[in-house]
XYZ file of C-alpha atoms in Angstrom:
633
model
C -2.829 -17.854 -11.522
C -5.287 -15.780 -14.156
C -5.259 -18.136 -17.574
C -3.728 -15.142 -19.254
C -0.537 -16.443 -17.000
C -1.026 -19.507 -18.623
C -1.426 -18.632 -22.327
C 1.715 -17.105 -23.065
C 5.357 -16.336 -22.032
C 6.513 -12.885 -22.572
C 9.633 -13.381 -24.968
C 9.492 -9.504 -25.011
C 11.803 -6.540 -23.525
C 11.498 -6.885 -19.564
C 10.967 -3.852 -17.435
C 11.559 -0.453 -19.162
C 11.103 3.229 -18.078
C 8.167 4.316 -17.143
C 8.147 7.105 -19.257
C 8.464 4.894 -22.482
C 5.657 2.772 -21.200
C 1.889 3.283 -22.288
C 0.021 5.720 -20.477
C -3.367 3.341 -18.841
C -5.219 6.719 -18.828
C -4.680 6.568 -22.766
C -6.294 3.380 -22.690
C -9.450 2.797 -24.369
C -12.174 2.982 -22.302
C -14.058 -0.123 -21.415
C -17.603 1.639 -21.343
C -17.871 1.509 -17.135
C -15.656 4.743 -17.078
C -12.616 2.002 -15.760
C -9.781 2.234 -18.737
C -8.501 -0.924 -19.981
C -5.263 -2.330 -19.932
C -2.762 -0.735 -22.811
C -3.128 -2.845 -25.861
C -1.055 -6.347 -25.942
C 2.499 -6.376 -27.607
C 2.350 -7.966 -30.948
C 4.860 -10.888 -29.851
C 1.269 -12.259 -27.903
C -0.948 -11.843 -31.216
C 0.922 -15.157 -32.503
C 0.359 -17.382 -29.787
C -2.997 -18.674 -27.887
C -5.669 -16.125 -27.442
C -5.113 -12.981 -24.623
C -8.252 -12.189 -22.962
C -8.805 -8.348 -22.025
C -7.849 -7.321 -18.993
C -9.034 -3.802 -16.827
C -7.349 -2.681 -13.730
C -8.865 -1.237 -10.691
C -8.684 2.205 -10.306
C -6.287 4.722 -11.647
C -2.951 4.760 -11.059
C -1.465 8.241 -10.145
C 2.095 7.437 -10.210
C 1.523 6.712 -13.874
C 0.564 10.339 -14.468
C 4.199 11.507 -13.641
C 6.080 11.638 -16.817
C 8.717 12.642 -15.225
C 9.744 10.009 -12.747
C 12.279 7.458 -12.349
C 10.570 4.220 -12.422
C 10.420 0.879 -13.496
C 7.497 -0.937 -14.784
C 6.826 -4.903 -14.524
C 4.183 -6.747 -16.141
C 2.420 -9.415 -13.816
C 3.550 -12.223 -16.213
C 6.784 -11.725 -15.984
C 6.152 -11.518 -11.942
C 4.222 -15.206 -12.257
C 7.235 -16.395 -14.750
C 10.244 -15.275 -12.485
C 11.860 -17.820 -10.934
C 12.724 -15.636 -7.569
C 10.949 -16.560 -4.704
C 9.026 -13.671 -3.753
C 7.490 -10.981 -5.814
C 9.842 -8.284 -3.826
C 12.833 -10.160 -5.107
C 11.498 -10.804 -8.683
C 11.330 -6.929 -9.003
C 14.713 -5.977 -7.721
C 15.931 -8.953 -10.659
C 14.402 -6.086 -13.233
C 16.593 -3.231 -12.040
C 19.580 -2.830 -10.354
C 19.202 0.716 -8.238
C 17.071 -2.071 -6.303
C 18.120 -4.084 -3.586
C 16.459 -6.772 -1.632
C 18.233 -9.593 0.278
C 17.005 -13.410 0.677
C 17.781 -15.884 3.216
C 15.623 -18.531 1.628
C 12.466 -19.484 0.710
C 11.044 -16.998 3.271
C 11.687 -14.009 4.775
C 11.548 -12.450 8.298
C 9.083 -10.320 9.329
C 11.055 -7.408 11.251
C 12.584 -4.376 9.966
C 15.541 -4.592 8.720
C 15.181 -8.246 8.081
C 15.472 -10.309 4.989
C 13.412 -8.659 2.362
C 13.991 -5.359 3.374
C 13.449 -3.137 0.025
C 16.450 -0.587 -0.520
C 15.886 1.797 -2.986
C 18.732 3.863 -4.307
C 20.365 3.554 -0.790
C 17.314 4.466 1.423
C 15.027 1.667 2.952
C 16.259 -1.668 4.685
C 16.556 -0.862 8.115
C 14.026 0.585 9.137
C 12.794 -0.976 5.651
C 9.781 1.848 6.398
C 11.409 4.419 4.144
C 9.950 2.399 0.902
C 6.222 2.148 0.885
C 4.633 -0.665 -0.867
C 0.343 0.484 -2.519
C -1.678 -2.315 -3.383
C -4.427 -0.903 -5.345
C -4.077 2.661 -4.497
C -3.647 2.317 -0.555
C -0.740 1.949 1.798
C 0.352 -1.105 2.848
C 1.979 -1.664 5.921
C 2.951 -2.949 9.766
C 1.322 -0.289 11.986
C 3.767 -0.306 15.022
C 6.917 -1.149 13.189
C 5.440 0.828 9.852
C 7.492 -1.826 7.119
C 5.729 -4.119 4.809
C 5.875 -7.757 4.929
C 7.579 -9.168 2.042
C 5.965 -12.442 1.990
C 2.201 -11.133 1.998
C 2.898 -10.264 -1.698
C 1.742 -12.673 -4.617
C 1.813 -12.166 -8.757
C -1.580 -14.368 -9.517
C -3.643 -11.475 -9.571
C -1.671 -8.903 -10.505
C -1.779 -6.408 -13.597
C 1.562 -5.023 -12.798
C 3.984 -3.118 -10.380
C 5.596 -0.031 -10.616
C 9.206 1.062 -9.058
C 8.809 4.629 -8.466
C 12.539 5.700 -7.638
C 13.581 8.690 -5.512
C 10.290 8.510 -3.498
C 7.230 10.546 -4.087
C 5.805 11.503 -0.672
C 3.902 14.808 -2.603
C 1.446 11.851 -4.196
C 1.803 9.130 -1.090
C 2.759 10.569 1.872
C 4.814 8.959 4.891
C 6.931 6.461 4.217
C 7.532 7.367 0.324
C 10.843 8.489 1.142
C 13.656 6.530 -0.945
C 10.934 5.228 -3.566
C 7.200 3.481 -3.917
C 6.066 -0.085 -5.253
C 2.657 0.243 -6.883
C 1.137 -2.974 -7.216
C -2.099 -3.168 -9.182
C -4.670 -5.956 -9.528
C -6.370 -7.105 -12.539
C -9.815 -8.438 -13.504
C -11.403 -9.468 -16.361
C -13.113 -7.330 -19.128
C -15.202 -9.610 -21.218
C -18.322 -11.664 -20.665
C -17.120 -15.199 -19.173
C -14.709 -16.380 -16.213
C -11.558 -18.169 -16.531
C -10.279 -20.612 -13.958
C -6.735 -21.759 -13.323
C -4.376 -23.722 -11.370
C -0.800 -24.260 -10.489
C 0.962 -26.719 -7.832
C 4.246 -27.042 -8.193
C 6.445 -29.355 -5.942
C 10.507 -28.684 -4.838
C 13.471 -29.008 -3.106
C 13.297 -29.004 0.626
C 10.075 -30.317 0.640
C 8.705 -27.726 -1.444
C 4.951 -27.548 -1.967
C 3.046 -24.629 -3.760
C -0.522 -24.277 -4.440
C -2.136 -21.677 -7.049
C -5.693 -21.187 -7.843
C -7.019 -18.185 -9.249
C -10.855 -17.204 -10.681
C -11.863 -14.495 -12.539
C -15.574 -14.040 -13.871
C -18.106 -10.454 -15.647
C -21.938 -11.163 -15.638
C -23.527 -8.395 -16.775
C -22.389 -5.337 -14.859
C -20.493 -7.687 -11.944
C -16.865 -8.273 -11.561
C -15.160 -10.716 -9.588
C -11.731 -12.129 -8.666
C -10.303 -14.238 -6.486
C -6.751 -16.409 -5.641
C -5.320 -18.365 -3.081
C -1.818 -19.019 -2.137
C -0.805 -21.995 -0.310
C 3.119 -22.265 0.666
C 5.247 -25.058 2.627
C 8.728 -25.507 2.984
C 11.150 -27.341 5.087
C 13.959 -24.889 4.189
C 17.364 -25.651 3.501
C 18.482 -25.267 7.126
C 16.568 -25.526 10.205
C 14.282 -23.053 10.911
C 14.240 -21.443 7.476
C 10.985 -23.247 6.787
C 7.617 -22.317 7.230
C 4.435 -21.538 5.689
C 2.011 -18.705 3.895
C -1.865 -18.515 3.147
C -2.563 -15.421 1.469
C -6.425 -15.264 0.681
C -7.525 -12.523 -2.153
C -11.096 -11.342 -3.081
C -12.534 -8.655 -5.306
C -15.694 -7.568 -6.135
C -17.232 -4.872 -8.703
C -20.495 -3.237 -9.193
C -21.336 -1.103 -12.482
C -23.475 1.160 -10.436
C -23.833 3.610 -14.114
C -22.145 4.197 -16.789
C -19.742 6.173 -15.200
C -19.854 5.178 -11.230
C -18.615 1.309 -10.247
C -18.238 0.757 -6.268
C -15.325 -1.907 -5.444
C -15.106 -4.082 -2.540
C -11.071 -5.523 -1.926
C -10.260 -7.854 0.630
C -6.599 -9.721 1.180
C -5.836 -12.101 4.406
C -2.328 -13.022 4.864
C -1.375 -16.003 7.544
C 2.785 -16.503 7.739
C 4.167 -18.970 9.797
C 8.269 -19.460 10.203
C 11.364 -18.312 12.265
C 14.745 -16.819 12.149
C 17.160 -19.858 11.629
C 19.645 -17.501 12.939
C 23.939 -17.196 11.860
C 24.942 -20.525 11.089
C 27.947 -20.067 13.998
C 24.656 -20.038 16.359
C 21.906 -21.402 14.795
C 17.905 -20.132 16.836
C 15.897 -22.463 15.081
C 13.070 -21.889 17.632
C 12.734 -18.541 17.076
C 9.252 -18.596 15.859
C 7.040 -16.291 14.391
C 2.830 -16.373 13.742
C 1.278 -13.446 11.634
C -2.113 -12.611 10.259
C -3.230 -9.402 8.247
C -6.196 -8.695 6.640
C -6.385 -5.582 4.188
C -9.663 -3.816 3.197
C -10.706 -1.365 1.307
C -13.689 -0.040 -0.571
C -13.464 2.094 -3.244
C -16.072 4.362 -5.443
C -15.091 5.665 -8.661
C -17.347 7.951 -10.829
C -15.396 9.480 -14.344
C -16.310 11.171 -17.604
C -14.782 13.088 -19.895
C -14.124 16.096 -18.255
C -12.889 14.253 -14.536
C -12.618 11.893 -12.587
C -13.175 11.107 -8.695
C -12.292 8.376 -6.547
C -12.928 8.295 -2.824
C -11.173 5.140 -0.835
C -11.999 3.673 2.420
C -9.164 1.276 4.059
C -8.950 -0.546 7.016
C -5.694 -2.994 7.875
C -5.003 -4.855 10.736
C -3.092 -7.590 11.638
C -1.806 -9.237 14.937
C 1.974 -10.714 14.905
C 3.356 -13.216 17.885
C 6.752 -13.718 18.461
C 8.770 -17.052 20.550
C 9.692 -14.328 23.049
C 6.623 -13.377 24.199
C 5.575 -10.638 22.193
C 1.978 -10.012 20.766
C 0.726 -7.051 19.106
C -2.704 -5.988 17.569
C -1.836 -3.046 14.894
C -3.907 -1.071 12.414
C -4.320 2.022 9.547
C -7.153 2.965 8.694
C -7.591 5.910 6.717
C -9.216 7.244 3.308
C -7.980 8.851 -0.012
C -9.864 10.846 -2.246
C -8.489 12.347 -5.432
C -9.881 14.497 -8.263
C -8.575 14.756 -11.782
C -9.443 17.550 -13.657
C -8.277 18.178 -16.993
C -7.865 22.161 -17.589
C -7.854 22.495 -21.580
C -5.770 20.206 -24.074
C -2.423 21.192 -22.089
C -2.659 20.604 -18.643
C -3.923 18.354 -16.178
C -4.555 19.097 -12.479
C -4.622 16.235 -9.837
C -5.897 17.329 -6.110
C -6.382 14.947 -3.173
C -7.137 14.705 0.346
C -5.732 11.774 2.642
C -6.286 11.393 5.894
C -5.020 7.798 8.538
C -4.887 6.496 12.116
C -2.404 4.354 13.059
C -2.250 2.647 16.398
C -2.885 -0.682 18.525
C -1.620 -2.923 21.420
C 1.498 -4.684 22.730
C 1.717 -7.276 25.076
C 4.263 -9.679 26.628
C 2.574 -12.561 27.563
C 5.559 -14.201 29.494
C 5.881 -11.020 31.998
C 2.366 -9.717 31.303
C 3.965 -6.226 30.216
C 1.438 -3.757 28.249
C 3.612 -0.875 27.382
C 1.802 2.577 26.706
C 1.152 2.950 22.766
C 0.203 6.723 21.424
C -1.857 6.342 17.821
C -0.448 8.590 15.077
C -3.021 10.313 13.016
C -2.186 12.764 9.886
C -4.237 14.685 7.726
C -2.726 15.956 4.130
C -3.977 17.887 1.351
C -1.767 17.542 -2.089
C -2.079 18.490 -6.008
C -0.296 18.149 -8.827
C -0.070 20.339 -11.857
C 1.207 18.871 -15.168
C 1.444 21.345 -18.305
C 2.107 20.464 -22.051
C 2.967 23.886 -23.656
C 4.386 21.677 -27.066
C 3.603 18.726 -27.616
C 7.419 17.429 -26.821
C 7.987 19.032 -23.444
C 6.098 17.806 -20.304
C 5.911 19.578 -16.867
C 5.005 18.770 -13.660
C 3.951 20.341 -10.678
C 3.213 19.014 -7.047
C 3.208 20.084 -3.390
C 1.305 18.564 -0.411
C 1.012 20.197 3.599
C 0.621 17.488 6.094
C -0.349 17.925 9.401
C 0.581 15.007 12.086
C -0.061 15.080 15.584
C 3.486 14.013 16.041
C 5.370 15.914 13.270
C 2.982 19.208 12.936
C 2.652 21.007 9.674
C 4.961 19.435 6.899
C 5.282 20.824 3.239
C 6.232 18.733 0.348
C 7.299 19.521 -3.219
C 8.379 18.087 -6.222
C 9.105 19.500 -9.653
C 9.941 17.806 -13.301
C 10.385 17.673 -16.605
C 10.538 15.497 -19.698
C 12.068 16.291 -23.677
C 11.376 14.462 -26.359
C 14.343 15.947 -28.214
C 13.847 13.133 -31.474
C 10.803 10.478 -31.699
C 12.863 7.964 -29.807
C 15.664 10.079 -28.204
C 14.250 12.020 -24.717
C 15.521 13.427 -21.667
C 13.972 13.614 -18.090
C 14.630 15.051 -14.821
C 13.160 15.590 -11.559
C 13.702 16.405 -7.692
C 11.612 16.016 -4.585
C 11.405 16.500 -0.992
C 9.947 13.240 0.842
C 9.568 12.510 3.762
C 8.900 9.814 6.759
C 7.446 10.260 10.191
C 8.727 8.108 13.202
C 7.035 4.882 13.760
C 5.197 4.058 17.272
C 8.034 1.367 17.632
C 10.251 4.399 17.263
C 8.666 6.688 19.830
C 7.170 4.416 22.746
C 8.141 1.123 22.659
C 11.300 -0.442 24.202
C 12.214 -2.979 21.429
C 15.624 -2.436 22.022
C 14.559 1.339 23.109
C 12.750 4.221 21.977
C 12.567 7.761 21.919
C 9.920 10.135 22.046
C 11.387 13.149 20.772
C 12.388 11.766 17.619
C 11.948 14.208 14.582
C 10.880 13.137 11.044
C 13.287 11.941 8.561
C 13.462 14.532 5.384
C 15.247 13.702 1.986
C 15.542 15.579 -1.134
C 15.942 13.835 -4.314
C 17.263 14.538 -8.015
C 17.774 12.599 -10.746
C 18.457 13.008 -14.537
C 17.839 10.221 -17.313
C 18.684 10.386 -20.752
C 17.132 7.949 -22.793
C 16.672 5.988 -26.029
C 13.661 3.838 -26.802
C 12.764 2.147 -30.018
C 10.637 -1.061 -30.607
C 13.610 -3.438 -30.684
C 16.377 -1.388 -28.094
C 16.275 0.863 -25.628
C 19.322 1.897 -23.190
C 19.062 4.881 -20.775
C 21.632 6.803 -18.342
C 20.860 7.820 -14.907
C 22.252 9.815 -12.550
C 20.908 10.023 -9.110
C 21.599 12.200 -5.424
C 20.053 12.557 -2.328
C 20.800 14.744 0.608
C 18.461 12.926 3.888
C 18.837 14.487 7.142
C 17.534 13.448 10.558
C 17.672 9.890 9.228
C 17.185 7.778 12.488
C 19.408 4.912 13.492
C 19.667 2.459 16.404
C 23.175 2.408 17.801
C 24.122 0.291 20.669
C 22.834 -2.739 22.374
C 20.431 -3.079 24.771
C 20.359 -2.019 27.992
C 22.660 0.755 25.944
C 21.050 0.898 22.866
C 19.549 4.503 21.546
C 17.500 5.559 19.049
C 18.708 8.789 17.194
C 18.454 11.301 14.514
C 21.407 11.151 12.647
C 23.152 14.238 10.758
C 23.263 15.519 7.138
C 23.733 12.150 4.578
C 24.712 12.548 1.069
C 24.088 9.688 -1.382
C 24.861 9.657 -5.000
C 25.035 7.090 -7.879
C 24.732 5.959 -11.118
C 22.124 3.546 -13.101
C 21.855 2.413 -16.551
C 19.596 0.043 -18.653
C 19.774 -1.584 -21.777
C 17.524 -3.853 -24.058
C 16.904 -5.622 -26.670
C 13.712 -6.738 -27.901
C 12.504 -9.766 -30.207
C 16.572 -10.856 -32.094
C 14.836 -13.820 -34.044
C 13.713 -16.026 -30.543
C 16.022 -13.852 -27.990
C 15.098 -11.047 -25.992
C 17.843 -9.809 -23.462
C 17.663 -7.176 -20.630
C 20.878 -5.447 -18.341
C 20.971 -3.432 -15.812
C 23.848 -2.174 -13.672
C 24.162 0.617 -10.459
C 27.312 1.970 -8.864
C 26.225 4.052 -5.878
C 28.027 5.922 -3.106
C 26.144 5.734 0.164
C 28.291 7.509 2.199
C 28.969 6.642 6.052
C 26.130 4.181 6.557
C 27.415 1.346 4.113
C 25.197 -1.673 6.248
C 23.445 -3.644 3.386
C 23.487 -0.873 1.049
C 26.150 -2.420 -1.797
C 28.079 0.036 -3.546
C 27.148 -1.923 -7.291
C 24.759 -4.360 -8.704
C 24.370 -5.897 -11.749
C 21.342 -7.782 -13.260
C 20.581 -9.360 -16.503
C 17.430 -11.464 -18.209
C 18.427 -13.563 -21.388
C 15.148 -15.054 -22.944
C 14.383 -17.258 -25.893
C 11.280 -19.153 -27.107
C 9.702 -20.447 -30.366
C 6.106 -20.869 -31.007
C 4.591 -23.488 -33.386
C 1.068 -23.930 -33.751
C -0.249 -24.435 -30.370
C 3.083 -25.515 -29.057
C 5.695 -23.086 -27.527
C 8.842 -24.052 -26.220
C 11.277 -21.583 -24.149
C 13.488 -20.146 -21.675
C 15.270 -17.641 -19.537
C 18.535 -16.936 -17.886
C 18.137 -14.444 -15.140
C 21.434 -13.751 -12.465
C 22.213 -11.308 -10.459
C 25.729 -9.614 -8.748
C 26.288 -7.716 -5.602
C 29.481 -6.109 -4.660
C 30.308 -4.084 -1.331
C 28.091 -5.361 1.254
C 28.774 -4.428 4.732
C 27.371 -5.691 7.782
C 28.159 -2.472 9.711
C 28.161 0.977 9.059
C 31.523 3.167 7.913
C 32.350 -0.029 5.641
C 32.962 -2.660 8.386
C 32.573 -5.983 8.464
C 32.634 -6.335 4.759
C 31.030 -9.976 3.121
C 31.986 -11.231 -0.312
C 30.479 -10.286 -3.325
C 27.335 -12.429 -4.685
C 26.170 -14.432 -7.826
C 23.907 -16.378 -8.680
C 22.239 -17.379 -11.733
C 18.907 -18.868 -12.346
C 16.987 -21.134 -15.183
C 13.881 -21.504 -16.117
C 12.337 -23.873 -19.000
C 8.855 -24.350 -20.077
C 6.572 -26.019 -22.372
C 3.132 -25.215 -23.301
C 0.522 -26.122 -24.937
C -3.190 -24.222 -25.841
C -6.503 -25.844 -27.014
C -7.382 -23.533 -30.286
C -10.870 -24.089 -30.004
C -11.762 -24.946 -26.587
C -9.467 -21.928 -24.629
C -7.658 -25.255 -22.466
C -3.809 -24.604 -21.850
C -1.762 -26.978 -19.960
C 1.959 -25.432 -19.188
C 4.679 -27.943 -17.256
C 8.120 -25.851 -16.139
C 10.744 -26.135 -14.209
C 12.842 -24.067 -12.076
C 16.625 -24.528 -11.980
C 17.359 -21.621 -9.070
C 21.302 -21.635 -8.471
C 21.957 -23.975 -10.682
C 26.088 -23.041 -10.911
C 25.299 -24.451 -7.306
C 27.474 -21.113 -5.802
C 28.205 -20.368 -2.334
C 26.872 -17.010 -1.135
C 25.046 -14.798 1.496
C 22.994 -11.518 1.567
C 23.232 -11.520 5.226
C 26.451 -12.486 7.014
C 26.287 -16.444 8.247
C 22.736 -16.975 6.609
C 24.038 -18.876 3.862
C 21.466 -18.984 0.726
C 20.612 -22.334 -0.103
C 22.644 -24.383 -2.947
C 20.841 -25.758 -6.535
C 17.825 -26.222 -5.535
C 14.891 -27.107 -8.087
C 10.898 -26.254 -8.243
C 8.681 -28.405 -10.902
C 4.986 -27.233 -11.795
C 2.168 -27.713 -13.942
C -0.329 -24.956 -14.535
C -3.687 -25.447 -16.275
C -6.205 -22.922 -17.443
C -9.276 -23.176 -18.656
C-alpha cells in the first residue's frame, strides 16, 4: 500500500456527491500537462507529511456536473474493513448493492459480488461496467467483471456513476459505472511500503506497493497476495493480483503510459449449506493492458488508448475458455470560449475467444462481437450558477446495428451551499456471446439489446462541516433479458417493459471535535423482478481519532442493513433482513524527520457476532478478526 496509506487516517466526511467534490481538471497542473490530485483536506495538514499525488489520465465522468455519483477516496478504500473493494464501496452508499459469501467471491454472473446499481446489475451483473484507468474492464464471453481482481493499494479513487452513462462508456453502462483510477507519485523520490496482516480462518494477506519520479520517469507497482481457509469448506481460496505502471514525459505537454495488471484467483462455490459442493473449483487468470498517449495544453486536450484483456477461466466441470477485448478510445476536449466545453470521442472493441469441455472434448461455435461508436458531449455555462450538459453517441455493432444514445442535464446553484441537479439518459447493453451462442444453461441468438432510460433529481446541501442531499430516482428498461427455466428447459429471453423507482438520501457530518459520521439510506421499488434487488438499505460510518505529535490514535464503526431480499422473482422466496456491524482500531506512528511510519490495526468484522445471509443457505461467516502492521518508508 502507497505510504500516503500509511501516513494518515481520513477522520473526514466519507463519500459525498460528486458534484460537491473538486473538479481534477481544476487541479493545478503538475508541469507534464497531467493535473494533480485536488489539494489535501486540512484535517491531513496536522498529521505526518502527504506526499503529492497525480492520476493517470483524465477522468471524463468527472466532467458531468450533472450526474448522480458517489466519490471514494483510495484511503478510505485501503482503511475499510470490507473484504473487497466492490463491497467497501457499496458500505459508502446505499442505492448500492453487492452481496458477500465470504472472504471471496464467485466468479459467474450473478454470483456473489454481483454490483446492483439502483436495481439494474446482478444477474447478468454485465449491466454495471467497472473502468480501470479509462478502459473497460471485463469477462469477454460472460461480459461481468470479477470482483476479486480489484485492489485499493494503488488507487487514487473510485467513482459511482449512478443511472448509467452509456453516451460516455458504451455497452454495459446501463444501471451505473465504477471508475477506478490509479495514482502515482508527483515529486522527486520513491516511497516503499508494506502490509501483512494475519486472520481468522487462516487468514494471510500480503501488501507491497512502490512508487518512484526520476527526472521525467514515473513508476508504480503493487502486489497482492491472498489465502484463506474460509469459514466453511470450500469458501477458501486464493488471489495474486500483479500491478505495473510506467510513464514517460515525452514534452512538456505529451507523456506515453504503459499499464499492465495480472490477476490469478483460485477457489470454489461451497455451495447451500443443505448441500454443501465443496469441490466445485474454479482457476482464473487475466491480464489487462493498455497503453495510453496523452498530449494537452491550454486550449485541448487528446488522449488516444490502446487495450488489450484476456484471460482464460477453468471450471471442476470441465469447462475452459480463452476470452478477450481489445479495443481503443480516443477523446478530444476542446474548450469553446469561457462557457462551454465540448468533449468528442471515438471507441471502437472486439470481443471474442474459445470454449472447450475438456471432459467431452466439446468446442461450441463462438461469433466475436465488434462495435464501433462515435460520441460528444456538450457542456454550457451561460451564468456562472447554472451548468448544462449535452451528450449523444451512434453505435454501430455487428450484432445490434446502429444504436443512438442521449443524455441531457442540469445543475443550480440556487445559494453558495444550497444546489439542485437533474438528469436523464438512455443506456444501453448488448447481449453477451454467452447470451447468443453458448449453451450454459442455453442461449439464444436472436436476442435484442437491453435499453433503459434513466432520471433522477437531487437536491442538495453542502457546507464544510454537513452536507445531506435528496434523491429521487426512475427507470423504465425494456428488453431486459432473463433466464427462466432449468436446463434441458431453460430459455433465454427478452423480457417486457420494467419500471423501477426509488428513493436515496445522504447525510454528513464532518470534523465534531474527533467524530466524523456518514448515513445513507434507499427505499426502492423494483417492480416484478424482486431476486436480490432489496427493496431498502441502510448504511452508516461513525469515525473518531486524535492526533498528538507523531502519535494518532482512532477508529470507525461502519454497519450495514438490508431489507426485502428475494431469492426469486415476483417477491418469492423471501430471506430475512441483514446486519452487521464492523470495527476497526488503529494506532500509528510517523518519523518527523526521517518520513518512517509504522501503523498496527485491527479488524473486528461482525463483531455483534450476528447470524445472516446475502444469498439463501450461504451463511456469512460469524466474528471473525484480521490483525496487520503496515510500514512505510
Amino acid at each position: 500500500m502507497p505510504v500516503l496509506a500509511m501516513l494518515i487516517v481520513p477522520i473526514v466526511a466519507r463519500a459525498q456527491d460528486d458534484a460537491t467534490q473538486p473538479d481534477p481538471e481544476e487541479a493545478e497542473d503538475d508541469g507534464a500537462g497531467t493535473p494533480s490530485a485536488p489539494p489535501v483536506d486540512d484535517a491531513f495538514a496536522a498529521g505526518a507529511p502527504v506526499f503529492e499525488t497525480v492520476v493517470v489520465g483524465r477522468r471524463p465522468a468527472s466532467r458531468d456536473a450533472t450526474q448522480a455519483a458517489t466519490q471514494v477516496g483510495g484511503q478510505d478504500l485501503r482503511d475499510s474493513p470490507r473484504g473487497s473493494v466492490l463491497e467497501a464501496l457499496s458500505q459508502e452508499t446505499a442505492d448500492v448493492y453487492v452481496p458477500g459469501r465470504g472472504a471471496m467471491h464467485g466468479v459467474a454472473s450473478g454470483a456473489s459480488g454481483g454490483i446492483h446499481v439502483r436495481g439494474l446489475g446482478g444477474s447478468p451483473n454485465s449491466q454495471v461496467l467497472v473502468v480501470e484507468d479509462g478502459v473497460p474492464d471485463y469477462q469477454g464471453i460472460f461480459g461481468h467483471p470479477i470482483p476479486d481482481a480489484y485492489v485499493p493499494f494503488l488507487l487514487e479513487d473510485a467513482l459511482i456513476v449512478k443511472g448509467g452513462d452509456s453516451v460516455l462508456y458504451g455497452t454495459n453502462a446501463m444501471g451505473g459505472v465504477v471508475v477506478l483510477r490509479s495514482r502515482r507519485l508527483g515529486r522527486e523520490g520513491h516511497e516503499i511500503s508494506n502490509d501483512a496482516a494475519y486472520g481468522s480462518y487462516s487468514t494471510l494477506r500480503e501488501a507491497a506497493a512502490a512508487l518512484g519520479r526520476f527526472g521525467d520517469w514515473d513508476v508504480a507497482g503493487a502486489f497482492l497476495g491472498l489465502q484463506t481457509d474460509g469459514h466453511r469448506d470450500g469458501a477458501g481460496g486464493n488471489a495474486l493480483v500483479g500491478q505495473a505502471a510506467v510513464r514517460r514525459r515525452l514534452a512538456r505537454n505529451l507523456e506515453l503510459a504503459l499499464r499492465n495488471k495480472v490477476v490469478h484467483l483460485e477457489g470454489a462455490d461451497p455451495g447451500p449449506v443443505t448441500h454443501p459442493t465443496p469441490d466445485h473449483w474454479y482457476d482464473v487468470w487475466r491480464n489487462n493492458t493498455s497503453v495510453q498517449l496523452a498530449w494537452n495544453n491550454d486550449d485541448l486536450a487528446l488522449t488516444v488508448t490502446p487495450f488489450f484483456n484476456v484471460g482464460v477461466h477453468r471450471l471442476y466441470d470441465g469447462f475452459e475458455s480463452f476470452d478477450h477485448v481489445g479495443g481503443g478510445i480516443a477523446t478530444l476536449d476542446l474548450p469553446l470560449l469561457r462557457t462551454a466545453d465540448l468533449l468528442v470521442g471515438l471507441a471502437a472493441q472486439h470481443v471474442g475467444g474459445e470454449v472447450d469441455n475438456r471432459i467431452t472434448g466439446e468446442r461450441p461455435h463462438v461469433q466475436g462481437l465488434t462495435d464501433v461508436s462515435f460520441y460528444g458531449q456538450l457542456t454550457l455555462r451561460p451564468v456562472e450558477a447554472l451548468t448544462l450538459v449535452f451528450g449523444t453517441r451512434e453505435l454501430f455493432s455487428t450484432t445490434c446495428g446502429a444504436v443512438t444514445l442521449y443524455k441531457a442535464g442540469a445543475r443550480w446553484t440556487i445559494f453558495d451551499d444550497l444546489y439542485v441537479r437533474t438528469r436523464v439518459t438512455r443506456n444501453f447493453r448488448q447481449p453477451t456471446i454467452r447470451e447468443l451462442y453458448l449453451p450454459f444453461p442455453t442461449a439464444n441468438p436472436d436476442l435484442r439489446p437491453e435499453y433503459a432510460r434513466a432520471w433522477d433529481v437531487t437536491v442538495g446541501y453542502d457546507t464544510e462541516r454537513f452536507a445531506v442531499s435528496c434523491t429521487a430516482y426512475h427507470t423504465e428498461a425494456d428488453d431486459l433479458i432473463k433466464y427462466f427455466g432449468a436446463w434441458p428447459a431453460a430459455e433465454v429471453v427478452n423480457i417486457d417493459h420494467v419500471a423501477i423507482w426509488g428513493v436515496e438520501g445522504r447525510i454528513g457530518l464532518t470534523d465534531l471535535g474527533p467524530v466524523s459520521l456518514l448515513a445513507t439510506a434507499d427505499w426502492r421499488d423494483v417492480g416484478r423482478y424482486t431476486r436480490q434487488n432489496p427493496e431498502a438499505k441502510l448504511n452508516f460510518t461513525l469515525e473518531a481519532g486524535h492526533e498528538f505529535g507523531a502519535h494518532f490514535v482512532g477508529g470507525s464503526l461502519t454497519g450495514e442493513w438490508v431489507h426485502g431480499l428475494y431469492m426469486a422473482n415476483y417477491g418469492r422466496r423471501p430471506i430475512p433482513d441483514v446486519f452487521a456491524a464492523d470495527l476497526a482500531l488503529r494506532y500509528r506512528y510517523s518519523s518527523p524527520d526521517r518520513g518512517f511510519t509504522l501503523e498496527p490495526y485491527v479488524f473486528l468484522r461482525n463483531f455483534l457476532d450476528r447470524r445472516y445471509a446475502y444469498i439463501a443457505h450461504y451463511p456469512m461467516p460469524g466474528f471473525n478478526v484480521l490483525v496487520g502492521l503496515k510500514v512505510g518508508l
